[in-house]
Tab-separated table of C-alpha atoms in Angstrom:
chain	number	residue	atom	x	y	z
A	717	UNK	CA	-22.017	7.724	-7.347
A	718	UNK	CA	-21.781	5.356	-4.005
A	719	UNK	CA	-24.546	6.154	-1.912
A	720	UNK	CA	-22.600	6.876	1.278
A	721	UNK	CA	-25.265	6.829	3.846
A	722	UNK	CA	-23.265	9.685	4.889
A	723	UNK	CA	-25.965	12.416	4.727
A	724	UNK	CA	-27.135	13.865	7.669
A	725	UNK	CA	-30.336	13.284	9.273
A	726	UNK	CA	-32.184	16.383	10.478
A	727	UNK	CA	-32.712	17.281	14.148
A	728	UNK	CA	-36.234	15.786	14.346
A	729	UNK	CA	-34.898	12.614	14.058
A	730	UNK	CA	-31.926	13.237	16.045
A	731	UNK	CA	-33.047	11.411	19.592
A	732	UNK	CA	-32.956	14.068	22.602
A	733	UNK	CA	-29.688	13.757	24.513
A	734	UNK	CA	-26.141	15.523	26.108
A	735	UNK	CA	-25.402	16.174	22.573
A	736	UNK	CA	-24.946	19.789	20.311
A	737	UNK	CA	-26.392	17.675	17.249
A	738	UNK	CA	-26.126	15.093	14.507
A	739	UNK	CA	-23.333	16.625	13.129
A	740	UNK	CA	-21.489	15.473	16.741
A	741	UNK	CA	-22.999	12.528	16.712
A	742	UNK	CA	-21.898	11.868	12.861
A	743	UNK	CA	-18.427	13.016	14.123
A	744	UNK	CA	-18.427	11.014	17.552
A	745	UNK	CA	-18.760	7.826	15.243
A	746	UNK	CA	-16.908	8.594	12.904
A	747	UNK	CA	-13.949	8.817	14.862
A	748	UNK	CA	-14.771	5.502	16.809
A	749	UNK	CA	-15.596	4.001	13.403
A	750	UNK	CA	-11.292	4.860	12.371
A	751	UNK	CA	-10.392	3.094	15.570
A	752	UNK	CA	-12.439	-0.065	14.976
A	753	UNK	CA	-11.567	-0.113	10.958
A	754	UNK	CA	-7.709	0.181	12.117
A	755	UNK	CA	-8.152	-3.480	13.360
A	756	UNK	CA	-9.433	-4.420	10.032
A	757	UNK	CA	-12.660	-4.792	8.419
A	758	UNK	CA	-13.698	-7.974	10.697
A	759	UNK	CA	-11.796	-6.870	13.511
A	760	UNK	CA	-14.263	-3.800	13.591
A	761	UNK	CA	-17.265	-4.353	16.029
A	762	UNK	CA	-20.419	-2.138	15.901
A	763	UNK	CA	-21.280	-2.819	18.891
A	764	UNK	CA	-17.750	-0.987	19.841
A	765	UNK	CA	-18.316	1.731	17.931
A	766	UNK	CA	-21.489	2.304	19.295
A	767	UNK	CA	-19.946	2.044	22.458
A	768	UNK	CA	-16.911	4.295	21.851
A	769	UNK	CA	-19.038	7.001	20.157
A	770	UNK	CA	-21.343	6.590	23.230
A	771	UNK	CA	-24.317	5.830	21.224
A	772	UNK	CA	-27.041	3.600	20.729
A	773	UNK	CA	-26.040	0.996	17.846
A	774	UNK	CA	-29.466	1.473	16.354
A	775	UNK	CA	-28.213	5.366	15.615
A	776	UNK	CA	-25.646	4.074	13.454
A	777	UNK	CA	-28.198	1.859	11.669
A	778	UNK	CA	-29.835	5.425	10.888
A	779	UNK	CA	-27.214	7.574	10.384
A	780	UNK	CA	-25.235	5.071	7.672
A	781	UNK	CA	-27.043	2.218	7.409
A	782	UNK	CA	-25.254	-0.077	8.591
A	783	UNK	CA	-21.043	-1.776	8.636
A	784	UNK	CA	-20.517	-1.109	4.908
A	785	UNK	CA	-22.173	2.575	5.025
A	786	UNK	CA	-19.731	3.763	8.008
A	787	UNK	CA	-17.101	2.287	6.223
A	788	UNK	CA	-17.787	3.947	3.018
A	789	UNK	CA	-18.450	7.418	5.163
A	790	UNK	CA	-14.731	6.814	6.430
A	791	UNK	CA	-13.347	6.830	3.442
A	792	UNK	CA	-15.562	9.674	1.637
A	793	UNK	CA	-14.699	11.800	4.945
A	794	UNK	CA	-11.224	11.062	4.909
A	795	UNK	CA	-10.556	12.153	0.939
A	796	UNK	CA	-13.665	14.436	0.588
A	797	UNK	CA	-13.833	13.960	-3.049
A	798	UNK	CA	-16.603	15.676	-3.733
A	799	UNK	CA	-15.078	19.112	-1.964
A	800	UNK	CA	-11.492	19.181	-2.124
A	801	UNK	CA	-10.886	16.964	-5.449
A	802	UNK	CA	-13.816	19.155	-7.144
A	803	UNK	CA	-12.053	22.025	-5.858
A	804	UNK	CA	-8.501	21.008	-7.127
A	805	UNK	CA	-9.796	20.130	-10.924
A	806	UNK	CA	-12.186	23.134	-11.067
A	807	UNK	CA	-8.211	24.906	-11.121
A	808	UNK	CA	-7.925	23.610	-14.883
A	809	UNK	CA	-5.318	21.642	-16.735
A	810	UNK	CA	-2.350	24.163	-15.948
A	811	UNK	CA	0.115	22.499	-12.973
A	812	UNK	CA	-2.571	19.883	-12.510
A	813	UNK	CA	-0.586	17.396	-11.922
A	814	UNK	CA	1.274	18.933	-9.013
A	815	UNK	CA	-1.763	20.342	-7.345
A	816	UNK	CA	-3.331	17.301	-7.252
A	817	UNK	CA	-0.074	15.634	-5.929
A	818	UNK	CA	-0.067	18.370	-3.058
A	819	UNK	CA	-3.809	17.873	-2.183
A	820	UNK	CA	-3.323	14.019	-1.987
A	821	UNK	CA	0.632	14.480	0.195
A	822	UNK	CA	-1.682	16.955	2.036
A	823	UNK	CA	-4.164	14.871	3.141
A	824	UNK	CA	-1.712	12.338	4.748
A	825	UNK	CA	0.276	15.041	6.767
A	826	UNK	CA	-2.730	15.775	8.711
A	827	UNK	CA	-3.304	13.049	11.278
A	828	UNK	CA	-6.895	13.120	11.352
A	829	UNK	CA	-7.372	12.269	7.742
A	830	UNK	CA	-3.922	10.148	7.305
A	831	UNK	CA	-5.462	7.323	10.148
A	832	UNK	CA	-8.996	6.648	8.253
A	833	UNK	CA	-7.045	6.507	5.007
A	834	UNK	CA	-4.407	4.255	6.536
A	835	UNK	CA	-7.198	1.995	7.899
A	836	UNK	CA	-9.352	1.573	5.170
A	837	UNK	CA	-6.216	0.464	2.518
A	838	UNK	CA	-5.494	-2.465	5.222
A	839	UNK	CA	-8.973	-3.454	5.826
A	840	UNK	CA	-9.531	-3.541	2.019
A	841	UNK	CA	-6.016	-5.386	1.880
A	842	UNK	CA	-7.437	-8.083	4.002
A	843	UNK	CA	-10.763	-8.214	4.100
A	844	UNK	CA	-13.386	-8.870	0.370
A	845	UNK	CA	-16.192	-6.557	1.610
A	846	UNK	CA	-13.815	-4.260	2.816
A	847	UNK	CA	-11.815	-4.341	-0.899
A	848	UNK	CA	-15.311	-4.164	-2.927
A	849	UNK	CA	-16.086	-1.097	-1.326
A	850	UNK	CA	-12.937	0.808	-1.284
A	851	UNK	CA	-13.046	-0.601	-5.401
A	852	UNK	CA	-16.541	0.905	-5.624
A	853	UNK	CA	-15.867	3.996	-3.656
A	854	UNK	CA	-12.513	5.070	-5.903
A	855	UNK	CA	-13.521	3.976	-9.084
A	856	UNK	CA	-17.364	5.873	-9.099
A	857	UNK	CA	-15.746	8.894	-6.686
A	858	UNK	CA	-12.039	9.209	-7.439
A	859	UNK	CA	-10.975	7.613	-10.628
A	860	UNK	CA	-14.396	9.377	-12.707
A	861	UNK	CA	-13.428	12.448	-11.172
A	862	UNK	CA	-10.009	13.020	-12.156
A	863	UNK	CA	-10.920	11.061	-15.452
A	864	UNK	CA	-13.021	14.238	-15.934
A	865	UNK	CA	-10.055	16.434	-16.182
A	866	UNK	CA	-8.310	14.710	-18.716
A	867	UNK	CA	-8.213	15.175	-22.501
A	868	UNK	CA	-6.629	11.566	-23.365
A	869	UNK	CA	-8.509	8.701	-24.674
A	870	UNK	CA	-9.132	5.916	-21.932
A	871	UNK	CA	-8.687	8.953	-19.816
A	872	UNK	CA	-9.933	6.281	-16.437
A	873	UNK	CA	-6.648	4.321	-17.078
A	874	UNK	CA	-4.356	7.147	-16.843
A	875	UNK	CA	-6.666	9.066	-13.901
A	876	UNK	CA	-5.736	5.298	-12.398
A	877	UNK	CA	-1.862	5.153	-13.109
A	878	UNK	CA	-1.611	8.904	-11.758
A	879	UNK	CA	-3.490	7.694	-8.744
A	880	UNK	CA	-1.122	4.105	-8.503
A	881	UNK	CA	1.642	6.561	-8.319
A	882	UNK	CA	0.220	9.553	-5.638
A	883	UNK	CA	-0.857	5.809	-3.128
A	884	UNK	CA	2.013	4.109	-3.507
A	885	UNK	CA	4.926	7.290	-2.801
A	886	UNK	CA	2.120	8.416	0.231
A	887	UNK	CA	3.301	4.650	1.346
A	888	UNK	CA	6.893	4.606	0.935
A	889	UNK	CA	6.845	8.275	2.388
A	890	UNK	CA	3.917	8.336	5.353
A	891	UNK	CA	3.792	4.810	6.854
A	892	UNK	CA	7.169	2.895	5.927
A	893	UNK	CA	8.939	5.980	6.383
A	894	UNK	CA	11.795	5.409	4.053
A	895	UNK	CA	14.648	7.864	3.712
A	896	UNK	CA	15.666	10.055	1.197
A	897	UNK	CA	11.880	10.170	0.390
A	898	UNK	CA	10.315	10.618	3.480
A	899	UNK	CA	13.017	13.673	4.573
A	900	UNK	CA	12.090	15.548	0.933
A	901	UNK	CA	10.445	18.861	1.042
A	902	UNK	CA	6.552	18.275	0.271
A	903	UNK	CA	6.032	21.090	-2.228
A	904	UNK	CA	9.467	20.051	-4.056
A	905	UNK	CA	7.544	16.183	-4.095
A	906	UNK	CA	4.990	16.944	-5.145
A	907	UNK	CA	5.882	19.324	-8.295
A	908	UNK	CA	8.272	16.025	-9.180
A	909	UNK	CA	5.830	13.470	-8.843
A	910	UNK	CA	3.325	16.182	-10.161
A	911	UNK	CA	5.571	16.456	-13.614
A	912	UNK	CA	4.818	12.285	-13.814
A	913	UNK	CA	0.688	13.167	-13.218
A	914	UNK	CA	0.615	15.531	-15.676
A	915	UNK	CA	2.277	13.094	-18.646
A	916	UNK	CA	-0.547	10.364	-17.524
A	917	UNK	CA	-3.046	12.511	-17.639
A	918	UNK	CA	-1.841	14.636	-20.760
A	919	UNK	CA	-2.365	17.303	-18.853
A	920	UNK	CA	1.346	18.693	-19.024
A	921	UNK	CA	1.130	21.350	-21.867
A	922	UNK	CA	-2.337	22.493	-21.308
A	923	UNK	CA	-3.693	26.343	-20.193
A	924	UNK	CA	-6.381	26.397	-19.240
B	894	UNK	CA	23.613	-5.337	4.052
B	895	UNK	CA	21.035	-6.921	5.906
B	896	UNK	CA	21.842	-10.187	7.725
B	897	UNK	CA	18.617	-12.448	7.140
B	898	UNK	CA	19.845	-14.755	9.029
B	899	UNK	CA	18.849	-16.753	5.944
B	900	UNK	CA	22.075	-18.466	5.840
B	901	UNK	CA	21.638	-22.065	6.038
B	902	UNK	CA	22.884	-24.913	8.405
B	903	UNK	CA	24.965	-27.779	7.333
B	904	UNK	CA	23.516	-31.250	7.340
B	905	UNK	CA	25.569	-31.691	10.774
B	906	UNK	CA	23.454	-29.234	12.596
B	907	UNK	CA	20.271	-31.240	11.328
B	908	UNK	CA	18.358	-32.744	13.813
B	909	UNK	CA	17.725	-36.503	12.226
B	910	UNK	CA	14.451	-36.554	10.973
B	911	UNK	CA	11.545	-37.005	8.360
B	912	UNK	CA	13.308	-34.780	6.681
B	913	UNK	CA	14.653	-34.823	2.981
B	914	UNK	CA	17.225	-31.658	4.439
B	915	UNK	CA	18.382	-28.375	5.771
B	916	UNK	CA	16.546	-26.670	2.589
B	917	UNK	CA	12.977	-28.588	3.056
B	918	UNK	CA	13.036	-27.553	6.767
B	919	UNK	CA	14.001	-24.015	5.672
B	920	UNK	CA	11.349	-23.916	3.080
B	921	UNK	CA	8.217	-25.475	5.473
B	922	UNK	CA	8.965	-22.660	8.502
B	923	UNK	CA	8.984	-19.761	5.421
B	924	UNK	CA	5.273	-21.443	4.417
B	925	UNK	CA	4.515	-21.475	7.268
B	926	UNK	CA	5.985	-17.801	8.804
B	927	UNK	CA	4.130	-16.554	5.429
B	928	UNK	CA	0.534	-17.295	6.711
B	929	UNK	CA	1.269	-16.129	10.267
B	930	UNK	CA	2.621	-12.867	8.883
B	931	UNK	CA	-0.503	-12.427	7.437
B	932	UNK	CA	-1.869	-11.852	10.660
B	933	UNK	CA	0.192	-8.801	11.044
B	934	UNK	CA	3.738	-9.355	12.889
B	935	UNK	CA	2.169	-9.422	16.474
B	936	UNK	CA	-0.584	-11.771	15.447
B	937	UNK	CA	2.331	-13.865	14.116
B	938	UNK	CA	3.469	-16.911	16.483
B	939	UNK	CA	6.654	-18.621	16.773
B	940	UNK	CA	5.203	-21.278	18.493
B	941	UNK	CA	2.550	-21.687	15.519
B	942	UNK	CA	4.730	-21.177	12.978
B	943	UNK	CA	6.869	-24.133	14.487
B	944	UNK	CA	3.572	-26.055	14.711
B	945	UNK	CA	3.038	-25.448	11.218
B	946	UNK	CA	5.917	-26.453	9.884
B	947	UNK	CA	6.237	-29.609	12.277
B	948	UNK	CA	9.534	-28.654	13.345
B	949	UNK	CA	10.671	-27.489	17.516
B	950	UNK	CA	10.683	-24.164	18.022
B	951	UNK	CA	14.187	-24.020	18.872
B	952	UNK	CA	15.124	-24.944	15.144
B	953	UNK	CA	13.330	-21.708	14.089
B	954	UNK	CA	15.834	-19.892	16.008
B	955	UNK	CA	18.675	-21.517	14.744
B	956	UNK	CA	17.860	-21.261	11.393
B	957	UNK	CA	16.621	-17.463	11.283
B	958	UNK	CA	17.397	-15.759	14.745
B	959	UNK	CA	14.083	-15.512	16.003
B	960	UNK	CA	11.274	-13.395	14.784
B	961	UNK	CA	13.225	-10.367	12.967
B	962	UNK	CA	15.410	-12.888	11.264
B	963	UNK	CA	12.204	-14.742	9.844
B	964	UNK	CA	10.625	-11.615	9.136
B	965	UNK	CA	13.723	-10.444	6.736
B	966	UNK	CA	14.211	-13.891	5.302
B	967	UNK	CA	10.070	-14.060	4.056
B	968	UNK	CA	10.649	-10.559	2.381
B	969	UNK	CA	14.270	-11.577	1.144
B	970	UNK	CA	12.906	-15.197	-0.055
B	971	UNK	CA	10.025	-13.313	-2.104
B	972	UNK	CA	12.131	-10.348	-3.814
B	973	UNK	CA	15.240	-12.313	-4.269
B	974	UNK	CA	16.725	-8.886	-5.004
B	975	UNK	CA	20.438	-10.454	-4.797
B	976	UNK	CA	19.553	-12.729	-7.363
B	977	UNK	CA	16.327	-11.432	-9.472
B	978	UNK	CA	16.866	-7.655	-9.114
B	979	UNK	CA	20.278	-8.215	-9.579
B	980	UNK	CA	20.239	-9.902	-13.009
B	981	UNK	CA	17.987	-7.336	-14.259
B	982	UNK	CA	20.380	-4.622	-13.389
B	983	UNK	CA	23.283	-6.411	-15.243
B	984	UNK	CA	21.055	-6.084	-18.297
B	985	UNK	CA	22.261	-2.652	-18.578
B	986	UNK	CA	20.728	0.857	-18.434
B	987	UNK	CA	18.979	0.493	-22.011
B	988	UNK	CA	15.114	-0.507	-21.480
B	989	UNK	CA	15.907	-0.442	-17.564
B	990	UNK	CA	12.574	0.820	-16.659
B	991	UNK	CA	10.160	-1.633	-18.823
B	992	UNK	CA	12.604	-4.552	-17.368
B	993	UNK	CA	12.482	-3.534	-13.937
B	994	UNK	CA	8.663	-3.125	-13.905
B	995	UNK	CA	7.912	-6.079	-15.655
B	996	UNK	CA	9.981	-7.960	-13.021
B	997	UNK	CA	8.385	-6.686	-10.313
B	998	UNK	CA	4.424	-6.924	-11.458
B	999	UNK	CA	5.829	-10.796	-12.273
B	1000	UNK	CA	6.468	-11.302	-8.713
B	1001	UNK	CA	3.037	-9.904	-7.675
B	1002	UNK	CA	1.463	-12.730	-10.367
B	1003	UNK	CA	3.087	-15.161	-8.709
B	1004	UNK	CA	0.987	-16.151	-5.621
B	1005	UNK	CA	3.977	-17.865	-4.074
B	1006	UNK	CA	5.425	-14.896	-3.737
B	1007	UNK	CA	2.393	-12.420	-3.780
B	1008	UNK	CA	1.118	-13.116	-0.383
B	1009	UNK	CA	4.091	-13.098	1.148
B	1010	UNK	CA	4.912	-9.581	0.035
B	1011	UNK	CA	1.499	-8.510	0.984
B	1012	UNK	CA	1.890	-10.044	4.259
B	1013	UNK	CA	5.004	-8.167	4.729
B	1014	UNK	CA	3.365	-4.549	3.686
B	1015	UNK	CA	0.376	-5.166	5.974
B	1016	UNK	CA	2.452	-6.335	8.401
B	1017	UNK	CA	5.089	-3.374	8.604
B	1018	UNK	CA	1.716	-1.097	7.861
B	1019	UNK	CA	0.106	-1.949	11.585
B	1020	UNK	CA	3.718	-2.648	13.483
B	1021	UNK	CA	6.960	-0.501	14.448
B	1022	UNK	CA	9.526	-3.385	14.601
B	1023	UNK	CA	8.027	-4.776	11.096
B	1024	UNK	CA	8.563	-0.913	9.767
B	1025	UNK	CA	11.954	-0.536	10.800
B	1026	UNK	CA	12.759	-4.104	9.512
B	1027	UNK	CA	11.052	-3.461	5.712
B	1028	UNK	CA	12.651	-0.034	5.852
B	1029	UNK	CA	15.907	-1.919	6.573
B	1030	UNK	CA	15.743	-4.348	4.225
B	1031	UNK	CA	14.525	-1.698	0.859
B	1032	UNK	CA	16.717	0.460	1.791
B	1033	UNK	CA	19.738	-1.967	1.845
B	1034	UNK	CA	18.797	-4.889	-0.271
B	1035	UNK	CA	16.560	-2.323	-2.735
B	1036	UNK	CA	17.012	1.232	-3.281
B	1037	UNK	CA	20.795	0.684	-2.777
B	1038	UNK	CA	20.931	-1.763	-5.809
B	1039	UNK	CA	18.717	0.084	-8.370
B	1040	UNK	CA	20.281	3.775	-6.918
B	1041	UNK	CA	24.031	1.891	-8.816
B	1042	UNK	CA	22.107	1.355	-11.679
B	1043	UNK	CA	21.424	5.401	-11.928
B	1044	UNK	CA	23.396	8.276	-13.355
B	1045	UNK	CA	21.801	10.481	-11.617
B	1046	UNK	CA	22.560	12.529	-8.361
B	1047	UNK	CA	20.439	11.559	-5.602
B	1048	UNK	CA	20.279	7.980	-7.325
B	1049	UNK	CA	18.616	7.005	-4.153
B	1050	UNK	CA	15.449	9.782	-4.044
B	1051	UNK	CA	15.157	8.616	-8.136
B	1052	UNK	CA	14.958	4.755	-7.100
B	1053	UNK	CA	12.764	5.248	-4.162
B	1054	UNK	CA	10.373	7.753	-6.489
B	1055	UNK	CA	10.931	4.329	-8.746
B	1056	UNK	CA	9.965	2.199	-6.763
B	1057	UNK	CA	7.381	3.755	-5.004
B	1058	UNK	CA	4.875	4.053	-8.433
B	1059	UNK	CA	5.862	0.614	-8.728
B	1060	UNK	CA	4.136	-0.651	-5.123
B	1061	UNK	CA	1.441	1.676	-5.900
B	1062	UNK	CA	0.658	0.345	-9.397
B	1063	UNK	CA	0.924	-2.960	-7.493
B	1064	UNK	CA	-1.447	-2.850	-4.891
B	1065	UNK	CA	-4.038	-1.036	-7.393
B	1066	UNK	CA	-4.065	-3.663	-9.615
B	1067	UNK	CA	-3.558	-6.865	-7.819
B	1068	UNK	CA	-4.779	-6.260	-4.264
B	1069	UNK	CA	-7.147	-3.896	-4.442
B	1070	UNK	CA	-7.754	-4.952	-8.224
B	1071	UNK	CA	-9.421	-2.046	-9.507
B	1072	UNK	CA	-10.254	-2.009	-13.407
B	1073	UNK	CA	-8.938	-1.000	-15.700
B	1074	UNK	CA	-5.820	-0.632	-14.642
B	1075	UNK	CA	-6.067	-4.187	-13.291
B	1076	UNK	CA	-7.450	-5.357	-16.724
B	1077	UNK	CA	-3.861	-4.253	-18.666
B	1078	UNK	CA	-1.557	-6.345	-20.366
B	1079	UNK	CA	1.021	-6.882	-17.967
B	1080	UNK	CA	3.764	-5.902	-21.118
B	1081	UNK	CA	1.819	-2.814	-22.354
B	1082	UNK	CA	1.670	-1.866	-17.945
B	1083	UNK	CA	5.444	-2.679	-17.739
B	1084	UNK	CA	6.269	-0.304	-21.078
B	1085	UNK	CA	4.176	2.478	-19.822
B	1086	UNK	CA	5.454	2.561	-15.723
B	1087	UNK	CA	8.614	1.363	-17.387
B	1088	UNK	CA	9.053	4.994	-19.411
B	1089	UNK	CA	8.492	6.655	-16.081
B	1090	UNK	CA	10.796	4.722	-14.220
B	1091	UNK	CA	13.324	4.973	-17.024
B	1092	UNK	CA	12.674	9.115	-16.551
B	1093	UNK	CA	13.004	9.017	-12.964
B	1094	UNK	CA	16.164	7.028	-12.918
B	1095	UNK	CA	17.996	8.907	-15.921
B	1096	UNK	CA	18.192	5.914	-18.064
B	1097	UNK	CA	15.738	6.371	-21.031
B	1098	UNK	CA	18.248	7.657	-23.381
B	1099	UNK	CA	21.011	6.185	-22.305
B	1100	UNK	CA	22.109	2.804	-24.085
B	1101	UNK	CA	24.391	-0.154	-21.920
C-alpha cells in the first residue's frame, strides 16, 4: 500500500496555536493543497499552500512529508479507498457493478471531492512525478482493491477496464459536459454502465 | 456541423514567401498551435504560435478565424472524423465495435496526433471556451456520426456511453500508462472494448 503520509500526528506534536487541532490543520491544507494542484503539479507552490492554509511550511513537512505526500493525501482523501471502496465490495458480487458505478458518479457530484479528483488527473496528465504517483496510488489502492472482488483470472486487467470505463464517462459527463450523457438520470447511469462493470469483472451472475 | 475554419486559402491569398504553399503554412501554425495548447487554451498565444510557425499573426486569422477556429481545426486535424471515422462507419455494422476501437487507440499511438488530442482534453479540462468548443465539435463531428451508425433509440446516449469507455481506456493506458492494461495487445484491447461498444451501440449481432 502507498504510504500516504496522510496519518495524523497526535496533539503533542501539534504546535500551540488559533487552531481546534491537527485534524483542521490536515483539513486547512488539504484544501489549499486542491487549489495549488489545480494549476498542475509544477504550478503548485508549497510555499502557497503553506500560506493559504495559514501555516508554517515546515508543518506540512510533518504532517505529509513533503510535495509528493500532500499530493498522494489529495488523492487518497478525495476517493477514500480504503472506507468507501472497502465499504462498496464488502456488499458482495450481487449488483456490483452498479454500486460501484454509483459510488464512483457519486463522488464527482459532490464538489468537494470532484475538484481534488479533477486536479490530480491533469497534474498527472502533465506532469511525470505527478503521473508516477497517481500510477502508484491506483494501481496498489484502487486497481488491488476491486481486483479483490473479482473471480476472473487476470482479475487486475478487468478491475482496470471497469475502472477505464467509470474515468472516462465521469469525463464526458462531469467536466466536458456533453449532452445526452450529462442530462441522464445518475442511478439509471450508473445501473447501465454498471451492467458493462459487472461483465469485466465477471461479476454479473454472482450472489453473494 | 462545425465550421473549423479549416478551409484553406487559394495560392492568390498567399503572401509570397519561403513557402512551398497554402498547405505547409497551414500545417507549421497547427505544429505550432499544438504545443501552445498544451499550455492549456489561456496559456496558449497567438502571437507565439505565429512566432513559431514564422508566419504574421494576421495570417493565423485568415487561415483559422482566430483562436476558436485554431482550436477546432487542431482537434479536427487529429480525429479526422470526416475522413477516418467516416470510413470506418462505411465498413458496416458487423465488427463495428472492434473497428471503431482499434481506430481510435491507433490515433492515441500515433504521437502526431496523441499530443494534440491530449492538449485538447487538458485544455477544455481547465477552460470554459475550450469546453464549449470540444463539446461542440464531439457532439457534431462525433457522436452525431457514430449515433447513424446505431439501430438503437437514443443512438446518441449509446455513442456517447461508446465513446466515453473509449477516452477512458485511452487516458489509462497511454497517458497515465498504468499496467496492465497499458501492457495489452492493442488487437486483443480493441476486441474486448470493441464487444462493449458493439453492445452499447446495438450492433454485435447485426451483420452489414
Amino acid at each position: 500500500m502507498v504510504r500516504s503520509g496522510a496519518t495524523e500526528q497526535t496533539d503533542a506534536r501539534r504546535p500551540v496555536g488559533r487552531r481546534g487541532g491537527a485534524a483542521d490543520t490536515r483539513r486547512d491544507i488539504l484544501a489549499a493543497a486542491r487549489e495549488q494542484f489545480a494549476r498542475g503539479y509544477n504550478g503548485a507552490s508549497m510555499r502557497a499552500i503553506a500560506r493559504d492554509a495559514k501555516v508554517d511550511p515546515s508543518l506540512i513537512v510533518q504532517f505529509f512529508g513533503g510535495k509528493d505526500g500532500l499530493f498522494i493525501a489529495t488523492i487518497a482523501e478525495a476517493l477514500r479507498p480504503g472506507e468507501e471502496l472497502d465499504a462498496v465490495l464488502r456488499g458482495g458480487r450481487g449488483n456490483l457493478g452498479p454500486r460501484l458505478a454509483r459510488w464512483f458518479f457519486g463522488l464527482w457530484e459532490d464538489p468537494a471531492r470532484r475538484y481534488p479528483i479533477q486536479a490530480v488527473l491533469l497534474s498527472a496528465a502533465s506532469h511525470p512525478t505527478a503521473e508516477q504517483l497517481l500510477r502508484r496510488f491506483i494501481t496498489e489502492e484502487v486497481v488491488s482493491r476491486v481486483a479483490g472482488a473479482s473471480p476472473r483470472k487476470n482479475a487486475r486487467l478487468w478491475a482496470e477496464l471497469a475502472g477505464s470505463h467509470l474515468i472516462g464517462t465521469a469525463l464526458v459527463r462531469y467536466v466536458y459536459k456533453i449532452p445526452p450523457l450529462s442530462e441522464m438520470p445518475t442511478a439509471k447511469l450508473a445501473k447501465t454502465v454498471g451492467e458493462v462493470l459487472d461483465g469485466y469483472l465477471g461479476t454479473a451472475a454472482a450472489r453473494s
